[in-house]
């Protein structure tokens, strides 16, 4: 059995500040298989970006991985020395950030930036790398790539720049792409194109994709599975149809109520009252308890561990069969 | 691009006319120029003749137009103290000042950039902290004090370097250079350091701040996510983006380097325009003072223009906004 492309086990991330230690990620586990798209949703501050940065090894001090393991195709990568994780970045894991307008160095032609990346990870010659850069630009849908390769970033629209960023992320044929809100900064009209481009590239190359987004509509359309994050934990994870149509976690239920497009049946926008606790003031027990409509005594003292329900895994005391027996199981 | 250059050139000429008015009015506020030229026992009739021959009885506007027209052809009249055309005196002295200013600027740029980059990349190292401390001293110590300290150490105590003058110079046409003789080069060292030290600390602090800023940008984070080597990120990406504003500031500072050369030239008895100006002030030699003012502002304005154009060459974003007028 081949291992999943990405396997995260009990990951913990801390930020050491002058006053205290903030636990941004509190023991999350998930897998992404070859060719699979995992959507990651959650409110601002839930820890989605921090998870992506931890995987690719770009957490900067004061942030650090405080526990758990990260495996890439069976190889443990969370404790590699900087130079070795550097070789994995861009080669085996491609990253796409939110803002294409600022992701490219304004002083260099896009072709130079692509060639530079290709040549960092392969031993292609300048000419061969340039040829590959043109092919990549064509693949991500830049018209007249042999001309546009010599243009500067500011000569492209936002959507076109995000395509260039995607070309840069896939230029060494990575096994995993982490896309952190790749369309949030773009015009609504081009968002769908970029999302379908990422999905197509993932399918064509068998790449695993971790797609962070606020947009449940995007998740429903593109993801195979979805992870709902809350306060540095995964509240619920499972196949996208199951989680969208039959959310188990009270927070996920609230979120799904907030999708207007779902099956066209329910057009209400449900707001979950309250806001996510700050990292310095996470309540004891279930972090969602101050906002939860189903809260009961145990929620305020004991932290819920993920339990498997069908194809979903949910961290909520409502689903505890008996305390602590299925707690060690993680999402499949 | 052409329109942009033209617009900047017109602005530059405007500035020069304004400075021309100021330097012209110096003649009128510093007393009757005729008195400077004639001796005490000259008769009133003779004084009138001199006044007429100098055109001093024409309307002010005519006098200014004539003055500015002459100045535009680098004719600045005759020095009261030397009885020689001011333009000859300036041409004699200019190479000394320019060589000093250029050496000081190169010194400031090279060390300022090196030290700035180092302190940005090794922020916590002892050396970086030392640079920061030294730069505070460099900014707060007056130039003449630095010059005197350097003379005391390297000329008086150690006897390694000359304490005054330009050393032996070589004549190349009207230009005299100290760069081709050993004594000329040795003589350049202390004055260049003295003059460049302030710029050095300025550039170092600017490079450090700018580089730290650039290292926080999204494109640097993305460059790291692309797996580029630290070296490529620091010296390929971050440094180039850092240098764009640094070039501008360093370039613009060249004008003030020339202006501040007055102090350094006085301390080191450096035979440049600044020393000439100081002597002119002592002797109320208005033609020299006025001409110096005009020359320095001409240099300022030219540098501004060049820096603006250079900026557009380095930064492709500006290049296209300028060539495509909005
Ligand atoms: N450098 C840092 N120092 C301290 N805390 C940090 C730092 N970076 C992130 N955090 C904290 O980690 C938590 C998770 O942040 P993260 O950026 O992953 O959120 P997110 O889910 O991506 O939110 P968004 O939707 O706004 O992008 C937040 O509470 C944030 O305050
Ligand atoms: S554990 Fe309790 S508070 Fe938390 S989501 Fe479940 S019911 Fe609500
Ligand atoms: Mg984020």
XYZ file of C-alpha atoms and ligand atoms in Angstrom:
698
model
C 0.000 0.000 0.000
C 1.454 3.340 -0.990
C 1.466 5.938 1.763
C -0.636 9.094 1.285
C 1.175 12.034 -0.309
C 0.704 14.090 2.823
C 0.160 12.678 6.238
C -0.079 14.979 9.248
C -0.208 13.420 12.687
C -1.044 15.262 15.921
C 0.583 18.441 14.642
C 1.073 21.158 17.226
C 2.292 24.666 16.454
C 3.198 27.250 19.059
C 4.034 30.921 18.916
C 6.336 32.048 21.660
C 5.523 35.607 22.563
C 7.093 37.670 25.269
C 4.223 37.043 27.663
C 3.100 33.526 26.894
C 3.024 30.608 24.516
C 0.130 30.657 22.059
C -1.046 27.280 20.819
C -2.096 28.026 17.267
C -2.463 24.361 16.235
C -3.511 21.809 18.840
C -2.904 18.310 17.580
C -4.433 17.999 14.145
C -4.240 14.922 11.929
C -5.222 14.443 8.307
C -4.077 12.723 5.112
C -4.208 13.731 1.468
C -3.945 10.970 -1.126
C -2.436 11.201 -4.603
C -4.723 13.196 -6.888
C -7.001 14.161 -4.032
C -8.156 17.690 -3.203
C -8.600 18.419 0.483
C -10.542 21.605 1.131
C -9.778 23.389 4.376
C -12.324 25.847 5.750
C -12.725 27.766 8.958
C -13.020 31.252 10.319
C -10.184 33.723 10.212
C -7.555 32.693 12.745
C -8.585 29.038 12.798
C -5.054 28.033 11.826
C -5.435 27.193 8.154
C -2.449 29.207 6.919
C -0.285 28.171 9.848
C -0.972 24.519 8.986
C 0.109 25.103 5.374
C 3.237 26.958 6.443
C 4.146 24.223 8.914
C 3.866 21.582 6.188
C 6.127 23.453 3.776
C 8.573 24.414 6.518
C 8.065 28.162 6.336
C 6.967 28.844 9.892
C 9.093 31.732 11.026
C 10.087 32.422 14.603
C 8.394 32.943 16.992
C 6.362 30.106 15.470
C 7.560 26.514 15.712
C 6.331 22.972 15.393
C 5.929 21.810 18.972
C 4.795 18.270 18.380
C 3.493 15.680 15.955
C 4.805 14.502 12.624
C 4.482 15.442 8.981
C 5.172 12.834 6.307
C 5.494 13.471 2.587
C 4.969 10.245 0.617
C 6.151 8.302 3.625
C 9.178 10.471 4.361
C 9.203 12.433 7.564
C 9.816 16.116 6.785
C 8.965 18.111 9.910
C 12.386 17.825 11.524
C 14.626 18.182 8.462
C 17.535 20.616 8.535
C 16.781 23.921 6.725
C 18.782 23.089 3.618
C 16.948 19.790 3.081
C 13.473 21.184 3.546
C 14.512 24.010 1.206
C 15.162 21.402 -1.497
C 11.675 19.984 -0.964
C 9.987 23.374 -1.185
C 9.126 24.254 -4.753
C 10.252 20.827 -5.928
C 8.022 18.357 -4.091
C 5.617 20.836 -2.514
C 4.339 23.843 -4.454
C 2.739 26.746 -2.648
C 0.294 29.359 -3.910
C -0.434 32.360 -1.725
C -3.420 34.592 -1.540
C -2.242 37.694 -3.312
C -0.861 37.270 -6.834
C -0.212 41.014 -7.039
C 2.513 40.790 -4.410
C 3.762 37.230 -4.872
C 6.035 38.068 -7.800
C 9.170 40.169 -7.573
C 8.286 43.355 -9.477
C 11.835 43.931 -10.731
C 12.279 40.652 -12.605
C 10.652 39.387 -15.783
C 8.293 36.504 -15.082
C 10.342 34.272 -17.367
C 13.461 34.909 -15.307
C 11.602 33.998 -12.133
C 10.305 30.760 -13.657
C 13.666 29.804 -15.184
C 15.363 30.547 -11.872
C 12.985 28.213 -10.050
C 13.303 25.446 -12.629
C 17.069 25.640 -12.570
C 17.148 25.576 -8.780
C 15.437 22.199 -8.790
C 16.658 20.540 -11.991
C 19.847 20.523 -13.986
C 18.242 21.822 -17.168
C 20.229 24.323 -19.209
C 19.100 27.933 -19.481
C 17.607 27.282 -22.939
C 15.838 24.099 -21.900
C 14.494 25.748 -18.758
C 13.199 28.635 -20.828
C 11.482 26.261 -23.187
C 9.896 24.506 -20.227
C 8.815 27.878 -18.817
C 6.993 28.660 -22.069
C 5.257 25.270 -21.956
C 4.246 25.889 -18.352
C 2.815 29.301 -19.175
C 0.848 27.710 -21.995
C -0.375 25.007 -19.654
C -1.719 27.493 -17.113
C -3.481 29.379 -19.892
C -1.329 32.439 -20.594
C -1.941 33.456 -24.218
C 1.133 33.959 -26.467
C 3.493 32.593 -23.796
C 6.614 32.902 -25.953
C 6.010 36.677 -25.996
C 4.627 37.124 -22.493
C 7.532 35.299 -20.889
C 9.594 38.484 -21.170
C 6.979 40.688 -19.542
C 7.189 42.086 -16.027
C 4.602 41.149 -13.395
C 2.907 44.549 -13.485
C 2.092 43.991 -17.141
C -0.375 41.222 -16.213
C -3.862 41.401 -14.737
C -4.491 39.873 -11.300
C -5.927 36.671 -12.726
C -3.055 36.291 -15.198
C -0.544 36.919 -12.439
C -2.126 34.189 -10.345
C -1.704 31.878 -13.337
C 1.989 32.794 -13.420
C 2.206 32.079 -9.692
C 0.595 28.693 -10.314
C 3.076 27.989 -13.108
C 5.848 28.759 -10.614
C 4.310 26.456 -8.024
C 4.079 23.496 -10.418
C 7.269 24.049 -12.383
C 9.095 21.124 -10.754
C 6.091 18.764 -10.880
C 5.400 18.719 -7.128
C 3.548 15.869 -5.424
C 1.602 18.328 -3.290
C 0.218 21.793 -3.929
C -0.803 23.976 -1.016
C -3.078 26.771 -2.193
C -3.833 29.274 0.563
C -6.905 31.217 -0.476
C -5.696 31.428 -4.068
C -8.701 33.418 -5.264
C -9.607 35.660 -2.342
C -7.760 38.642 -3.779
C -9.105 38.174 -7.294
C -12.110 39.478 -9.178
C -15.159 37.270 -8.777
C -15.203 36.769 -12.536
C -11.803 35.049 -12.611
C -12.067 33.116 -9.345
C -13.850 30.149 -10.929
C -11.247 29.943 -13.716
C -8.354 29.828 -11.277
C -10.054 27.204 -9.123
C -10.804 24.983 -12.100
C -7.223 25.453 -13.317
C -5.871 24.222 -9.983
C -8.281 21.299 -10.030
C -7.354 20.409 -13.606
C -3.627 20.549 -12.917
C -4.075 18.384 -9.840
C -6.010 15.817 -11.854
C -3.676 15.832 -14.873
C -0.532 15.385 -12.815
C -1.964 13.290 -9.995
C -0.978 16.011 -7.542
C -2.426 16.134 -4.055
C -3.939 19.531 -3.316
C -4.584 21.260 -0.013
C -6.993 24.065 -0.859
C -7.591 26.649 1.847
C -10.602 28.842 1.245
C -13.411 30.721 2.946
C -15.763 29.825 0.157
C -17.859 26.733 0.872
C -19.157 26.911 -2.685
C -15.605 26.399 -3.991
C -15.090 23.499 -1.608
C -18.314 21.843 -2.688
C -17.327 22.112 -6.342
C -13.689 21.117 -6.246
C -12.773 19.157 -3.148
C -12.898 15.447 -2.608
C -12.745 15.823 1.146
C -13.082 18.766 3.458
C -11.615 19.631 6.846
C -13.451 22.159 8.997
C -11.032 23.902 11.343
C -11.874 25.736 14.502
C -9.452 27.259 16.975
C -6.423 25.276 15.868
C -8.266 21.945 15.713
C -10.121 19.981 13.105
C -13.757 20.019 14.161
C -14.842 17.706 11.404
C -13.293 16.024 8.386
C -14.758 13.759 5.739
C -15.872 13.360 2.125
C -17.257 16.607 0.811
C -20.798 15.341 0.080
C -21.164 13.856 3.539
C -19.878 16.902 5.370
C -21.824 19.355 3.253
C -25.114 17.458 3.234
C -24.907 15.950 6.655
C -22.586 17.971 8.851
C -22.148 16.462 12.288
C -20.264 19.054 14.299
C -22.453 21.920 15.530
C -19.931 24.413 14.087
C -19.945 22.638 10.728
C -23.745 22.635 10.766
C -23.635 26.389 11.243
C -21.107 26.800 8.416
C -23.081 24.651 5.988
C -26.177 26.625 6.820
C -24.184 29.573 5.572
C -23.784 28.239 2.016
C -26.411 29.817 -0.134
C -25.800 27.688 -3.232
C -26.035 24.252 -1.712
C -28.372 22.133 -3.846
C -30.422 25.290 -4.332
C -32.824 24.298 -1.576
C -31.820 26.480 1.342
C -31.010 30.076 0.515
C -30.762 31.395 4.065
C -27.448 32.780 5.231
C -27.047 31.589 8.760
C -24.702 33.534 10.942
C -23.112 31.697 13.809
C -23.455 34.091 16.711
C -20.309 35.143 18.505
C -16.724 34.912 17.287
C -13.832 32.527 17.595
C -11.878 32.885 20.848
C -8.476 34.498 20.687
C -5.519 32.162 21.095
C -4.723 33.664 24.461
C -8.222 32.926 25.765
C -9.301 29.537 24.465
C -11.940 28.189 26.855
C -11.399 24.943 28.691
C -12.921 21.827 27.155
C -14.400 22.291 23.690
C -13.208 25.587 22.189
C -16.602 26.018 20.524
C -18.592 25.751 23.765
C -19.377 29.475 24.272
C -21.106 29.591 20.873
C -22.573 26.109 20.703
C -26.338 25.557 20.833
C -25.876 21.985 22.038
C -23.433 22.687 24.805
C -23.657 20.556 27.952
C -21.593 20.219 31.112
C -18.895 17.959 29.775
C -18.104 20.394 26.949
C -16.838 22.911 29.482
C -14.313 20.603 31.126
C -13.175 17.938 28.704
C -11.670 18.469 25.298
C -13.453 16.366 22.636
C -11.219 14.063 20.604
C -12.057 13.069 17.026
C -14.386 10.076 16.722
C -15.258 8.272 13.505
C -18.853 8.322 12.351
C -19.263 6.571 9.007
C -16.794 8.244 6.632
C -16.579 11.366 8.759
C -14.546 12.104 11.848
C -15.875 14.651 14.293
C -14.534 16.175 17.497
C -17.639 16.725 19.564
C -18.927 15.141 22.766
C -22.353 14.611 21.200
C -20.827 11.762 19.220
C -18.793 10.091 21.938
C -19.968 6.499 22.036
C -18.215 6.009 25.281
C -15.525 8.320 26.596
C -11.993 7.705 25.349
C -12.390 4.432 23.452
C -12.325 5.651 19.860
C -10.324 8.728 20.688
C -7.073 7.525 19.167
C -8.593 6.848 15.763
C -8.075 9.500 13.168
C -9.693 10.412 9.919
C -9.277 7.936 7.118
C 9.769 59.073 -21.743
C 10.760 62.102 -23.820
C 7.906 64.159 -22.392
C 8.947 63.130 -18.902
C 12.568 64.119 -19.512
C 11.477 67.422 -21.003
C 9.171 68.200 -18.096
C 11.945 67.484 -15.625
C 14.388 69.619 -17.609
C 11.990 72.570 -17.546
C 11.566 72.217 -13.783
C 15.354 72.159 -13.463
C 15.699 75.388 -15.425
C 13.060 76.985 -13.192
C 15.079 76.109 -10.117
C 18.236 77.522 -11.687
C 16.520 80.829 -12.499
C 15.381 81.099 -8.871
C 18.915 80.495 -7.619
C 20.155 82.984 -10.210
C 17.893 85.653 -8.711
C 19.275 84.946 -5.252
C 22.901 85.050 -6.316
C 22.268 88.157 -8.407
C 20.723 89.950 -5.447
C 23.821 89.159 -3.381
C 25.628 91.780 -5.457
C 23.070 94.398 -4.487
C 22.950 93.620 -0.768
C 26.697 93.489 -0.292
C 27.183 97.202 -0.861
C 28.230 99.101 -3.946
C 30.384 96.834 -6.115
C 32.163 99.878 -7.530
C 33.730 100.460 -4.114
C 35.182 96.964 -4.244
C 36.944 97.681 -7.491
C 38.183 101.236 -7.290
C 40.549 102.595 -4.695
C 39.614 105.171 -2.058
C 41.069 108.157 -3.850
C 39.183 107.600 -7.137
C 37.193 110.623 -8.245
C 33.404 110.625 -8.514
C 33.600 110.976 -12.292
C 35.846 107.971 -12.607
C 33.505 106.001 -10.337
C 30.628 106.911 -12.650
C 32.649 105.711 -15.643
C 33.367 102.383 -13.953
C 29.712 102.077 -12.973
C 28.674 102.683 -16.583
C 31.256 100.280 -18.000
C 29.969 97.571 -15.671
C 26.385 98.298 -16.743
C 25.381 99.095 -13.198
C 23.243 102.044 -14.232
C 20.876 99.893 -16.338
C 17.440 98.868 -14.973
C 17.575 95.902 -12.566
C 15.731 93.608 -14.938
C 18.215 94.306 -17.715
C 21.097 93.734 -15.334
C 19.640 90.407 -14.208
C 19.002 89.245 -17.770
C 22.593 90.107 -18.627
C 23.901 88.414 -15.500
C 21.913 85.259 -16.117
C 22.772 85.214 -19.812
C 26.449 85.423 -18.943
C 26.129 82.832 -16.234
C 24.512 80.465 -18.706
C 27.752 80.723 -20.700
C 29.763 80.241 -17.517
C 30.857 83.889 -17.462
C 30.695 84.968 -13.864
C 32.680 88.200 -13.989
C 36.009 88.949 -12.376
C 36.992 88.047 -8.830
C 37.618 91.079 -6.596
C 40.537 89.491 -4.769
C 42.287 87.575 -7.562
C 41.474 89.962 -10.458
C 40.911 86.899 -12.618
C 37.765 85.605 -14.347
C 35.768 83.622 -11.792
C 35.102 80.902 -14.347
C 38.845 80.212 -14.643
C 39.182 80.039 -10.871
C 36.245 77.642 -10.589
C 37.482 75.471 -13.457
C 40.841 75.251 -11.686
C 39.262 74.179 -8.442
C 36.423 72.000 -9.669
C 38.421 68.809 -10.374
C 39.689 68.736 -6.802
C 36.178 69.016 -5.375
C 34.641 66.525 -7.791
C 37.336 63.916 -7.242
C 36.950 64.282 -3.501
C 33.158 64.096 -3.657
C 33.189 61.069 -5.958
C 35.703 59.182 -3.817
C 33.714 60.017 -0.695
C 30.492 58.818 -2.325
C 32.038 55.586 -3.574
C 33.494 54.976 -0.124
C 30.109 55.668 1.476
C 28.186 53.496 -0.991
C 30.490 50.486 -0.890
C 30.840 50.330 2.872
C 27.337 51.588 3.578
C 25.765 48.875 1.440
C 28.030 46.109 2.742
C 27.485 47.062 6.361
C 23.759 47.658 5.853
C 23.224 44.278 4.199
C 25.251 42.576 6.882
C 23.322 44.201 9.709
C 20.013 43.303 8.077
C 20.904 39.655 7.521
C 22.733 39.102 10.817
C 20.579 41.356 12.906
C 21.484 39.735 16.205
C 25.239 39.458 15.663
C 27.688 41.460 17.724
C 29.198 43.043 14.610
C 25.790 44.281 13.439
C 25.208 45.878 16.809
C 28.644 47.458 16.673
C 27.796 48.917 13.234
C 24.611 50.391 14.651
C 26.485 51.969 17.542
C 29.252 53.332 15.313
C 26.700 54.721 12.902
C 25.165 56.732 15.722
C 28.567 58.262 16.375
C 29.046 58.914 12.679
C 25.769 60.775 12.515
C 26.262 62.813 15.659
C 29.944 63.816 15.407
C 30.495 67.000 13.414
C 32.508 66.602 10.224
C 35.353 68.914 11.236
C 35.853 66.951 14.453
C 36.104 63.674 12.555
C 38.603 65.277 10.189
C 40.716 66.581 13.027
C 40.630 63.215 14.822
C 41.698 61.419 11.640
C 44.519 63.898 11.067
C 45.649 63.500 14.652
C 45.669 59.710 14.390
C 46.934 59.001 10.877
C 49.053 62.067 10.126
C 50.367 63.356 13.426
C 50.647 60.161 15.490
C 51.223 57.458 12.892
C 52.556 59.658 10.103
C 51.022 57.428 7.430
C 48.971 59.933 5.466
C 49.343 63.625 4.634
C 47.272 66.044 6.682
C 46.622 68.649 3.996
C 46.639 69.361 0.280
C 46.122 67.183 -2.767
C 49.586 65.724 -3.205
C 51.038 65.644 -6.727
C 48.510 66.124 -9.487
C 48.638 65.258 -13.163
C 47.190 67.592 -15.774
C 44.830 66.107 -18.379
C 43.685 69.002 -20.520
C 42.006 71.476 -18.162
C 41.380 68.715 -15.609
C 43.875 68.032 -12.851
C 43.788 64.638 -11.221
C 45.311 63.247 -8.056
C 44.255 59.739 -8.963
C 47.373 58.960 -10.996
C 50.061 59.603 -8.433
C 50.747 57.780 -5.198
C 50.909 60.968 -3.159
C 47.667 62.130 -4.775
C 45.906 58.904 -3.846
C 47.266 59.000 -0.308
C 46.104 62.572 0.075
C 42.580 61.570 -0.979
C 42.065 58.962 1.734
C 41.491 61.018 4.860
C 39.373 63.756 3.266
C 37.228 61.129 1.494
C 36.590 59.288 4.737
C 35.801 62.516 6.539
C 33.416 63.677 3.864
C 31.859 60.249 3.251
C 31.344 59.113 6.821
C 28.026 60.836 7.289
C 26.696 59.460 3.992
C 28.023 56.039 4.914
C 26.018 55.907 8.112
C 22.987 57.239 6.299
C 23.238 54.623 3.545
C 23.959 51.848 6.010
C 20.870 52.631 8.056
C 18.771 53.019 4.956
C 19.964 49.727 3.452
C 19.344 47.914 6.718
C 15.833 49.278 7.186
C 14.943 48.837 3.533
C 16.283 45.284 3.379
C 14.424 44.227 6.519
C 11.307 45.664 4.949
C 11.882 43.810 1.679
C 12.574 40.536 3.506
C 9.078 40.756 4.961
C 7.341 41.120 1.598
C 5.143 38.492 0.004
C 7.429 37.984 -2.968
C 10.303 37.053 -0.698
C 8.055 34.613 1.148
C 6.981 33.220 -2.201
C 10.613 33.003 -3.341
C 11.276 30.919 -0.224
C 8.238 28.764 -0.993
C 9.736 28.195 -4.439
C 12.735 26.657 -2.726
C 15.306 29.188 -3.925
C 18.571 29.156 -2.024
C 19.030 31.634 0.764
C 21.783 33.216 -1.255
C 19.578 33.736 -4.308
C 16.848 35.193 -2.120
C 19.107 37.565 -0.220
C 21.429 38.713 -2.957
C 19.348 38.118 -6.078
C 15.934 39.252 -4.933
C 16.111 41.203 -1.694
C 19.241 43.208 -2.502
C 18.048 44.420 -5.892
C 14.747 45.596 -4.459
C 16.586 47.247 -1.602
C 18.929 49.150 -3.869
C 16.267 50.961 -5.865
C 15.477 53.528 -3.166
C 19.083 53.467 -1.956
C 20.390 54.556 -5.353
C 17.978 57.451 -5.316
C 18.985 58.665 -1.912
C 22.696 58.170 -2.489
C 22.434 59.971 -5.815
C 20.517 62.872 -4.367
C 23.006 63.044 -1.520
C 25.822 63.667 -3.990
C 24.734 67.296 -4.173
C 24.990 67.705 -0.416
C 28.339 65.908 -0.448
C 29.608 68.691 -2.682
C 28.030 71.312 -0.473
C 29.446 69.768 2.714
C 32.851 69.529 1.067
C 33.300 73.139 2.188
C 34.036 71.950 5.736
C 36.243 69.039 4.741
C 38.179 71.187 2.299
C 38.771 73.772 4.991
C 40.006 71.195 7.505
C 42.352 69.550 4.990
C 43.235 72.735 3.076
C 41.954 70.880 0.024
C 42.260 73.206 -2.996
C 38.675 72.794 -4.218
C 35.701 75.038 -4.850
C 34.637 74.857 -1.222
C 37.907 76.298 0.012
C 37.697 78.960 -2.690
C 34.212 79.808 -1.426
C 35.335 80.077 2.196
C 38.144 82.428 1.178
C 35.658 84.416 -0.910
C 33.351 84.807 2.082
C 36.231 86.052 4.217
C 37.091 88.648 1.551
C 33.495 89.493 0.544
C 34.349 88.384 -2.997
C 30.762 88.422 -4.250
C 31.364 87.193 -7.836
C 32.946 84.005 -6.535
C 30.253 83.464 -3.913
C 27.482 84.005 -6.449
C 29.131 81.763 -9.016
C 29.708 79.018 -6.439
C 26.060 79.145 -5.472
C 25.018 78.783 -9.100
C 27.478 75.989 -9.816
C 26.441 73.946 -6.790
C 22.784 74.312 -7.611
C 23.503 73.361 -11.219
C 25.162 70.185 -9.951
C 22.231 69.516 -7.587
C 19.693 69.943 -10.345
C 21.624 67.830 -12.843
C 21.956 65.015 -10.330
C 18.252 65.131 -9.570
C 17.551 64.786 -13.242
C 19.981 61.913 -13.713
C 18.660 60.068 -10.667
C 15.090 60.374 -11.900
C 16.071 58.907 -15.245
C 18.183 56.194 -13.624
C 15.278 55.240 -11.411
C 13.109 54.557 -14.423
C 15.809 52.314 -15.862
C 16.039 50.221 -12.703
C 12.322 49.970 -11.998
C 10.320 48.532 -14.897
C 7.028 49.660 -13.323
C 7.988 53.307 -13.657
C 9.337 52.820 -17.135
C 5.990 51.757 -18.483
C 3.882 54.255 -16.549
C 6.061 57.010 -17.941
C 6.109 55.849 -21.530
C 2.353 55.284 -21.414
C 1.067 58.639 -20.169
C -2.166 58.151 -18.248
N 3.679 35.303 13.761
C 2.673 35.037 14.599
N 2.768 35.355 15.906
C 1.758 35.092 16.768
N 0.606 34.502 16.403
C 0.456 34.157 15.107
C 1.468 34.406 14.144
N 1.025 33.968 12.933
C -0.209 33.464 13.159
N -0.551 33.575 14.452
C -1.800 33.119 15.067
O -2.106 31.824 14.652
C -3.502 31.683 14.504
C -3.823 31.034 13.181
O -3.516 31.943 12.149
P -3.717 31.592 10.619
O -3.036 32.649 9.840
O -3.332 30.190 10.360
O -5.267 31.742 10.451
P -6.110 31.421 9.146
O -7.001 30.296 9.485
O -5.222 31.249 7.980
O -6.978 32.722 9.036
P -7.293 33.607 7.744
O -8.576 33.072 7.226
O -7.481 34.964 8.327
O -6.172 33.498 6.798
C -4.126 33.058 14.627
O -4.775 33.152 15.870
C -2.959 33.978 14.589
O -3.169 35.046 15.463
S -18.331 19.351 22.244
Fe -20.088 20.343 23.175
S -19.635 22.506 22.849
Fe -18.286 21.419 21.549
S -19.337 21.322 19.652
Fe -19.877 19.441 20.695
S -21.681 19.940 21.796
Fe -20.883 21.861 21.161
Mg -4.804 32.421 6.246
